[in-house]
């Protein structure tokens, strides 16, 4: 027997779990890594003395999900016992397939049914619905943490939750003024009372998504998210700058069970990486723009996102968050694992969506009540100190704006000098920050062939002096369209994953 390193591509339901990462202080059945380790141990692929020791297992993962968060696309690697010859490719593939089956089969003692006799002795563990979509045997040189270059997430929000929050923050006796205000953005006041319920829902969904996107779209690009994570993250040396490629909301119908569908708002995000609680705080900011616009307006967002001020932002419950995509740096590996797409979509629609909708009617309503109380508390505190913070923040934002202009001028002059000396390399031809802007503007990822080709063409145009080195972002965007380097109408974001 020898040790072989395996890479598992898994999906799971986070309800009841303490997160994805194995923890020494809690039972393995409460983490995804613990569940995987225990299932492989039960099939004699891990030794008893180290099957829950992350160091002995060389346990690693591409993404760590928090308590209650779900995933369709997490990579987890570990070492297992194997009698398979390393040079035998067919046997190695069969070995990987057998491990996939082992992970997908529940251990006998993992979910013991409760009876009157064992009720006190047996613990009922959460059902993770763990599913391995693919397993591969990999070399020890593969760095699991560095496999993924872009991560995608989805926050599925039942429409009824938003309506409840709007009413909860409505001070009118009938609790309907805020709903009417939203409808008035789409229809004349006198026509509102003639609306059929279905049409009213459709209009509300439209206006709610527009208001959410007003905030969400401003997160796209390269920003400091120091106010959208744990306060300690800014002080422990972790980089707080992040690139967000897409961030938007759209209405969708969700099948809750065999005979029932409901409206929901689906918020999609993608980026090169996210800080702890970042997504939940971003989504909370967008929600606040609807339920408490006196707190979350453009002024607040500018201070939170563009200044050095430290301000509190509440976070929405994590149980609606799904890690949906892991785009890999290695294109060959990306092609192999992308074959799991249909399995992932099925898992999301048949397992995760129904569970989220079922739980929100019971357990999660409490979580949203807690969120509303937190918003009320932090809102009152913010409004009392806003003016004091605002003056400092606006001065800081203006200082940073002037510094950015100076850096842009300096960058353009530097590139112009290099060009005149014929020392300007293609990779430095474009203005600083344009690539980040381009990916957001044209809804493309860095590894996309269309993005690579278009940016290479722009670089060549600058090097040949068809375009000035000092060309602004806006001018470069116009060239992309006018020269037909890209057709924006043909670019579509994958809304399923």
mmCIF file of C-alpha atoms in Angstrom, residues 189-454:
data_model
loop_
_atom_site.group_PDB
_atom_site.id
_atom_site.type_symbol
_atom_site.label_atom_id
_atom_site.label_comp_id
_atom_site.label_asym_id
_atom_site.label_seq_id
_atom_site.Cartn_x
_atom_site.Cartn_y
_atom_site.Cartn_z
ATOM 1 C CA UNK A 189 -50.694 56.319 -8.619
ATOM 2 C CA UNK A 190 -54.295 56.121 -9.783
ATOM 3 C CA UNK A 191 -53.606 52.909 -11.740
ATOM 4 C CA UNK A 192 -52.001 51.006 -8.880
ATOM 5 C CA UNK A 193 -55.276 49.892 -7.292
ATOM 6 C CA UNK A 194 -56.490 48.482 -10.624
ATOM 7 C CA UNK A 195 -53.520 46.141 -10.924
ATOM 8 C CA UNK A 196 -54.000 42.406 -10.834
ATOM 9 C CA UNK A 197 -51.808 40.644 -8.293
ATOM 10 C CA UNK A 198 -49.614 39.001 -10.939
ATOM 11 C CA UNK A 199 -48.921 42.324 -12.685
ATOM 12 C CA UNK A 200 -48.197 44.021 -9.349
ATOM 13 C CA UNK A 201 -45.667 41.279 -8.497
ATOM 14 C CA UNK A 202 -44.022 41.655 -11.915
ATOM 15 C CA UNK A 203 -43.639 45.433 -11.502
ATOM 16 C CA UNK A 204 -42.319 45.082 -7.956
ATOM 17 C CA UNK A 205 -39.747 42.531 -9.095
ATOM 18 C CA UNK A 206 -38.581 44.890 -11.845
ATOM 19 C CA UNK A 207 -38.191 47.927 -9.614
ATOM 20 C CA UNK A 208 -36.591 45.953 -6.762
ATOM 21 C CA UNK A 209 -33.981 44.502 -9.128
ATOM 22 C CA UNK A 210 -33.285 47.969 -10.556
ATOM 23 C CA UNK A 211 -32.734 49.402 -7.083
ATOM 24 C CA UNK A 212 -30.573 46.443 -6.042
ATOM 25 C CA UNK A 213 -28.487 46.785 -9.199
ATOM 26 C CA UNK A 214 -27.960 50.496 -8.582
ATOM 27 C CA UNK A 215 -25.840 49.475 -5.576
ATOM 28 C CA UNK A 216 -24.567 46.065 -6.736
ATOM 29 C CA UNK A 217 -23.159 47.368 -10.040
ATOM 30 C CA UNK A 218 -20.992 49.848 -8.146
ATOM 31 C CA UNK A 219 -19.117 46.961 -6.505
ATOM 32 C CA UNK A 220 -17.866 45.822 -9.929
ATOM 33 C CA UNK A 221 -14.222 46.609 -10.607
ATOM 34 C CA UNK A 222 -11.198 46.802 -8.331
ATOM 35 C CA UNK A 223 -11.952 48.197 -4.868
ATOM 36 C CA UNK A 224 -10.927 48.156 -1.244
ATOM 37 C CA UNK A 225 -13.529 46.194 0.720
ATOM 38 C CA UNK A 226 -12.226 47.025 4.210
ATOM 39 C CA UNK A 227 -15.766 47.926 5.357
ATOM 40 C CA UNK A 228 -17.233 44.719 3.914
ATOM 41 C CA UNK A 229 -15.346 42.163 5.982
ATOM 42 C CA UNK A 230 -14.347 41.490 9.584
ATOM 43 C CA UNK A 231 -12.669 44.528 11.175
ATOM 44 C CA UNK A 232 -9.603 42.406 11.981
ATOM 45 C CA UNK A 233 -8.974 41.690 8.272
ATOM 46 C CA UNK A 234 -7.715 45.240 7.763
ATOM 47 C CA UNK A 235 -5.175 44.828 10.562
ATOM 48 C CA UNK A 236 -3.818 41.303 10.081
ATOM 49 C CA UNK A 237 -1.988 41.938 6.824
ATOM 50 C CA UNK A 238 -4.564 40.290 4.530
ATOM 51 C CA UNK A 239 -5.004 42.240 1.258
ATOM 52 C CA UNK A 240 -8.419 43.912 1.211
ATOM 53 C CA UNK A 241 -8.407 44.895 -2.469
ATOM 54 C CA UNK A 242 -10.571 42.657 -4.630
ATOM 55 C CA UNK A 243 -11.571 42.453 -8.306
ATOM 56 C CA UNK A 244 -15.305 41.921 -8.848
ATOM 57 C CA UNK A 245 -16.223 40.965 -12.423
ATOM 58 C CA UNK A 246 -20.009 40.725 -12.190
ATOM 59 C CA UNK A 247 -22.501 41.715 -9.518
ATOM 60 C CA UNK A 248 -26.187 41.938 -10.439
ATOM 61 C CA UNK A 249 -29.712 40.876 -9.471
ATOM 62 C CA UNK A 250 -32.485 39.396 -11.613
ATOM 63 C CA UNK A 251 -35.921 37.863 -10.946
ATOM 64 C CA UNK A 252 -36.362 34.104 -11.293
ATOM 65 C CA UNK A 253 -38.964 31.411 -10.680
ATOM 66 C CA UNK A 254 -37.827 28.698 -8.287
ATOM 67 C CA UNK A 255 -39.316 25.238 -8.038
ATOM 68 C CA UNK A 256 -39.710 24.677 -4.297
ATOM 69 C CA UNK A 257 -41.144 21.169 -4.569
ATOM 70 C CA UNK A 258 -42.879 18.982 -7.138
ATOM 71 C CA UNK A 259 -46.022 21.086 -7.389
ATOM 72 C CA UNK A 260 -45.038 24.539 -6.244
ATOM 73 C CA UNK A 261 -43.046 27.474 -7.658
ATOM 74 C CA UNK A 262 -42.223 30.854 -6.111
ATOM 75 C CA UNK A 263 -40.651 34.102 -7.222
ATOM 76 C CA UNK A 264 -37.163 34.916 -5.995
ATOM 77 C CA UNK A 265 -34.406 37.437 -6.588
ATOM 78 C CA UNK A 266 -31.182 35.816 -7.761
ATOM 79 C CA UNK A 267 -28.011 37.826 -7.088
ATOM 80 C CA UNK A 268 -24.963 36.681 -9.065
ATOM 81 C CA UNK A 269 -21.385 37.617 -8.187
ATOM 82 C CA UNK A 270 -17.979 36.622 -9.497
ATOM 83 C CA UNK A 271 -14.490 37.698 -8.521
ATOM 84 C CA UNK A 272 -10.920 36.533 -8.081
ATOM 85 C CA UNK A 273 -11.572 35.970 -4.381
ATOM 86 C CA UNK A 274 -13.728 37.217 -1.533
ATOM 87 C CA UNK A 275 -13.012 38.259 2.036
ATOM 88 C CA UNK A 276 -14.876 36.713 4.960
ATOM 89 C CA UNK A 277 -18.493 38.003 5.038
ATOM 90 C CA UNK A 278 -17.771 40.289 2.042
ATOM 91 C CA UNK A 279 -20.585 38.978 -0.147
ATOM 92 C CA UNK A 280 -23.146 39.028 2.675
ATOM 93 C CA UNK A 281 -22.289 42.645 3.517
ATOM 94 C CA UNK A 282 -22.402 43.700 -0.150
ATOM 95 C CA UNK A 283 -25.849 42.167 -0.567
ATOM 96 C CA UNK A 284 -26.995 43.739 2.695
ATOM 97 C CA UNK A 285 -25.963 47.157 1.360
ATOM 98 C CA UNK A 286 -28.113 46.634 -1.730
ATOM 99 C CA UNK A 287 -31.082 45.437 0.349
ATOM 100 C CA UNK A 288 -30.790 48.465 2.637
ATOM 101 C CA UNK A 289 -31.145 50.721 -0.404
ATOM 102 C CA UNK A 290 -34.703 49.357 -0.681
ATOM 103 C CA UNK A 291 -35.797 48.905 2.918
ATOM 104 C CA UNK A 292 -33.909 51.803 4.541
ATOM 105 C CA UNK A 293 -32.808 54.321 1.853
ATOM 106 C CA UNK A 294 -32.274 56.973 4.518
ATOM 107 C CA UNK A 295 -29.323 54.821 5.670
ATOM 108 C CA UNK A 296 -28.030 53.267 2.459
ATOM 109 C CA UNK A 297 -27.764 55.966 -0.181
ATOM 110 C CA UNK A 298 -24.993 57.057 -2.534
ATOM 111 C CA UNK A 299 -23.338 59.063 0.213
ATOM 112 C CA UNK A 300 -23.056 56.025 2.511
ATOM 113 C CA UNK A 301 -21.757 53.781 -0.282
ATOM 114 C CA UNK A 302 -19.086 56.314 -1.301
ATOM 115 C CA UNK A 303 -17.876 56.577 2.286
ATOM 116 C CA UNK A 304 -17.860 52.785 2.768
ATOM 117 C CA UNK A 305 -16.212 51.940 -0.558
ATOM 118 C CA UNK A 306 -14.022 54.922 -1.448
ATOM 119 C CA UNK A 307 -12.801 56.443 1.816
ATOM 120 C CA UNK A 308 -10.512 55.204 4.587
ATOM 121 C CA UNK A 309 -13.248 55.571 7.201
ATOM 122 C CA UNK A 310 -14.204 52.432 9.103
ATOM 123 C CA UNK A 311 -17.964 52.012 9.317
ATOM 124 C CA UNK A 312 -20.163 49.080 10.232
ATOM 125 C CA UNK A 313 -22.213 47.275 7.554
ATOM 126 C CA UNK A 314 -24.644 44.549 8.652
ATOM 127 C CA UNK A 315 -24.580 41.172 6.898
ATOM 128 C CA UNK A 316 -27.470 39.110 5.551
ATOM 129 C CA UNK A 317 -27.925 35.455 6.666
ATOM 130 C CA UNK A 318 -25.480 33.038 5.031
ATOM 131 C CA UNK A 319 -27.918 30.176 4.416
ATOM 132 C CA UNK A 320 -29.088 31.678 1.089
ATOM 133 C CA UNK A 321 -25.536 31.822 -0.315
ATOM 134 C CA UNK A 322 -24.343 29.222 -2.841
ATOM 135 C CA UNK A 323 -20.782 28.896 -4.118
ATOM 136 C CA UNK A 324 -21.602 28.081 -7.750
ATOM 137 C CA UNK A 325 -18.427 28.247 -9.839
ATOM 138 C CA UNK A 326 -14.702 27.606 -9.664
ATOM 139 C CA UNK A 327 -12.922 28.614 -12.874
ATOM 140 C CA UNK A 328 -9.511 26.982 -13.056
ATOM 141 C CA UNK A 329 -6.174 28.449 -14.086
ATOM 142 C CA UNK A 330 -5.276 25.235 -15.948
ATOM 143 C CA UNK A 331 -7.400 25.233 -19.134
ATOM 144 C CA UNK A 332 -7.114 21.473 -19.711
ATOM 145 C CA UNK A 333 -8.259 20.777 -16.165
ATOM 146 C CA UNK A 334 -11.036 23.383 -16.553
ATOM 147 C CA UNK A 335 -12.309 21.533 -19.621
ATOM 148 C CA UNK A 336 -12.419 18.204 -17.760
ATOM 149 C CA UNK A 337 -14.242 19.532 -14.716
ATOM 150 C CA UNK A 338 -16.669 21.692 -16.735
ATOM 151 C CA UNK A 339 -18.224 18.392 -17.890
ATOM 152 C CA UNK A 340 -19.913 18.339 -14.442
ATOM 153 C CA UNK A 341 -22.059 21.387 -15.311
ATOM 154 C CA UNK A 342 -25.366 19.541 -15.774
ATOM 155 C CA UNK A 343 -24.900 17.594 -12.524
ATOM 156 C CA UNK A 344 -24.257 20.869 -10.696
ATOM 157 C CA UNK A 345 -27.335 22.600 -12.113
ATOM 158 C CA UNK A 346 -29.495 19.594 -11.225
ATOM 159 C CA UNK A 347 -28.078 19.541 -7.675
ATOM 160 C CA UNK A 348 -28.830 23.236 -7.243
ATOM 161 C CA UNK A 349 -32.395 23.027 -8.546
ATOM 162 C CA UNK A 350 -33.455 19.740 -6.977
ATOM 163 C CA UNK A 351 -31.555 19.811 -3.658
ATOM 164 C CA UNK A 352 -30.455 23.318 -2.685
ATOM 165 C CA UNK A 353 -33.363 25.492 -3.866
ATOM 166 C CA UNK A 354 -36.101 23.353 -2.255
ATOM 167 C CA UNK A 355 -34.137 23.157 1.019
ATOM 168 C CA UNK A 356 -33.517 26.912 1.138
ATOM 169 C CA UNK A 357 -37.205 27.672 0.569
ATOM 170 C CA UNK A 358 -38.285 25.065 3.103
ATOM 171 C CA UNK A 359 -35.883 26.369 5.768
ATOM 172 C CA UNK A 360 -36.688 30.060 5.279
ATOM 173 C CA UNK A 361 -40.296 29.430 6.295
ATOM 174 C CA UNK A 362 -39.157 28.009 9.635
ATOM 175 C CA UNK A 363 -35.626 28.485 10.920
ATOM 176 C CA UNK A 364 -34.494 31.293 8.629
ATOM 177 C CA UNK A 365 -37.339 33.659 9.501
ATOM 178 C CA UNK A 366 -35.649 34.051 12.893
ATOM 179 C CA UNK A 367 -32.372 34.913 11.180
ATOM 180 C CA UNK A 368 -34.051 37.627 9.114
ATOM 181 C CA UNK A 369 -35.744 39.059 12.211
ATOM 182 C CA UNK A 370 -32.325 39.245 13.846
ATOM 183 C CA UNK A 371 -30.952 40.954 10.714
ATOM 184 C CA UNK A 372 -33.750 43.547 10.817
ATOM 185 C CA UNK A 373 -33.032 44.328 14.485
ATOM 186 C CA UNK A 374 -29.335 44.717 13.722
ATOM 187 C CA UNK A 375 -30.085 47.074 10.813
ATOM 188 C CA UNK A 376 -32.304 49.213 13.036
ATOM 189 C CA UNK A 377 -29.615 49.465 15.706
ATOM 190 C CA UNK A 378 -26.742 50.228 13.342
ATOM 191 C CA UNK A 379 -28.931 52.629 11.328
ATOM 192 C CA UNK A 380 -29.707 54.756 14.363
ATOM 193 C CA UNK A 381 -26.031 54.813 15.305
ATOM 194 C CA UNK A 382 -24.981 55.784 11.767
ATOM 195 C CA UNK A 383 -27.506 58.602 11.441
ATOM 196 C CA UNK A 384 -26.320 60.083 14.768
ATOM 197 C CA UNK A 385 -22.675 60.306 13.666
ATOM 198 C CA UNK A 386 -23.058 60.694 9.883
ATOM 199 C CA UNK A 387 -22.223 64.400 9.642
ATOM 200 C CA UNK A 388 -19.080 64.002 11.718
ATOM 201 C CA UNK A 389 -17.823 61.116 9.559
ATOM 202 C CA UNK A 390 -18.966 62.631 6.249
ATOM 203 C CA UNK A 391 -16.695 65.686 6.317
ATOM 204 C CA UNK A 392 -13.573 63.607 6.939
ATOM 205 C CA UNK A 393 -14.597 61.016 4.361
ATOM 206 C CA UNK A 394 -15.338 63.507 1.570
ATOM 207 C CA UNK A 395 -11.956 65.159 2.106
ATOM 208 C CA UNK A 396 -10.270 61.756 1.963
ATOM 209 C CA UNK A 397 -12.169 60.752 -1.204
ATOM 210 C CA UNK A 398 -11.156 63.986 -2.935
ATOM 211 C CA UNK A 399 -7.512 63.482 -1.928
ATOM 212 C CA UNK A 400 -7.583 59.960 -3.365
ATOM 213 C CA UNK A 401 -9.234 61.202 -6.583
ATOM 214 C CA UNK A 402 -6.452 63.769 -7.125
ATOM 215 C CA UNK A 403 -3.794 61.152 -6.398
ATOM 216 C CA UNK A 404 -5.389 58.823 -8.959
ATOM 217 C CA UNK A 405 -5.303 61.584 -11.606
ATOM 218 C CA UNK A 406 -1.640 62.238 -10.822
ATOM 219 C CA UNK A 407 -0.825 58.547 -11.116
ATOM 220 C CA UNK A 408 -2.646 58.347 -14.462
ATOM 221 C CA UNK A 409 -0.716 61.323 -15.845
ATOM 222 C CA UNK A 410 2.570 59.900 -14.589
ATOM 223 C CA UNK A 411 1.736 56.473 -16.076
ATOM 224 C CA UNK A 412 0.865 57.981 -19.497
ATOM 225 C CA UNK A 413 4.128 59.991 -19.566
ATOM 226 C CA UNK A 414 6.164 56.938 -18.537
ATOM 227 C CA UNK A 415 4.621 54.793 -21.286
ATOM 228 C CA UNK A 416 5.063 57.597 -23.843
ATOM 229 C CA UNK A 417 8.789 57.832 -22.972
ATOM 230 C CA UNK A 418 9.172 54.066 -23.330
ATOM 231 C CA UNK A 419 7.350 54.147 -26.700
ATOM 232 C CA UNK A 420 9.584 56.911 -28.050
ATOM 233 C CA UNK A 421 12.620 54.822 -27.041
ATOM 234 C CA UNK A 422 11.016 51.709 -28.583
ATOM 235 C CA UNK A 423 11.149 50.019 -25.195
ATOM 236 C CA UNK A 424 7.400 49.747 -24.540
ATOM 237 C CA UNK A 425 6.380 46.112 -24.240
ATOM 238 C CA UNK A 426 2.808 45.039 -25.130
ATOM 239 C CA UNK A 427 1.989 44.124 -21.520
ATOM 240 C CA UNK A 428 2.605 47.790 -20.479
ATOM 241 C CA UNK A 429 0.941 49.443 -23.474
ATOM 242 C CA UNK A 430 -2.518 49.851 -21.936
ATOM 243 C CA UNK A 431 -3.219 52.375 -19.149
ATOM 244 C CA UNK A 432 -3.039 51.098 -15.567
ATOM 245 C CA UNK A 433 -6.432 49.784 -14.488
ATOM 246 C CA UNK A 434 -7.878 49.437 -17.989
ATOM 247 C CA UNK A 435 -7.868 45.629 -17.958
ATOM 248 C CA UNK A 436 -9.961 45.573 -14.795
ATOM 249 C CA UNK A 437 -12.330 48.117 -16.340
ATOM 250 C CA UNK A 438 -12.501 46.124 -19.609
ATOM 251 C CA UNK A 439 -13.502 42.840 -17.918
ATOM 252 C CA UNK A 440 -16.390 44.576 -16.124
ATOM 253 C CA UNK A 441 -17.474 46.710 -19.094
ATOM 254 C CA UNK A 442 -17.626 43.816 -21.561
ATOM 255 C CA UNK A 443 -18.609 41.055 -19.083
ATOM 256 C CA UNK A 444 -15.599 38.855 -19.876
ATOM 257 C CA UNK A 445 -13.131 36.957 -17.712
ATOM 258 C CA UNK A 446 -9.344 37.317 -18.133
ATOM 259 C CA UNK A 447 -8.894 33.779 -19.508
ATOM 260 C CA UNK A 448 -11.596 34.246 -22.187
ATOM 261 C CA UNK A 449 -10.038 34.060 -25.673
ATOM 262 C CA UNK A 450 -12.133 37.034 -26.816
ATOM 263 C CA UNK A 451 -10.747 39.170 -23.993
ATOM 264 C CA UNK A 452 -7.150 38.083 -24.674
ATOM 265 C CA UNK A 453 -7.485 38.778 -28.420
ATOM 266 C CA UNK A 454 -9.185 42.164 -27.979
#
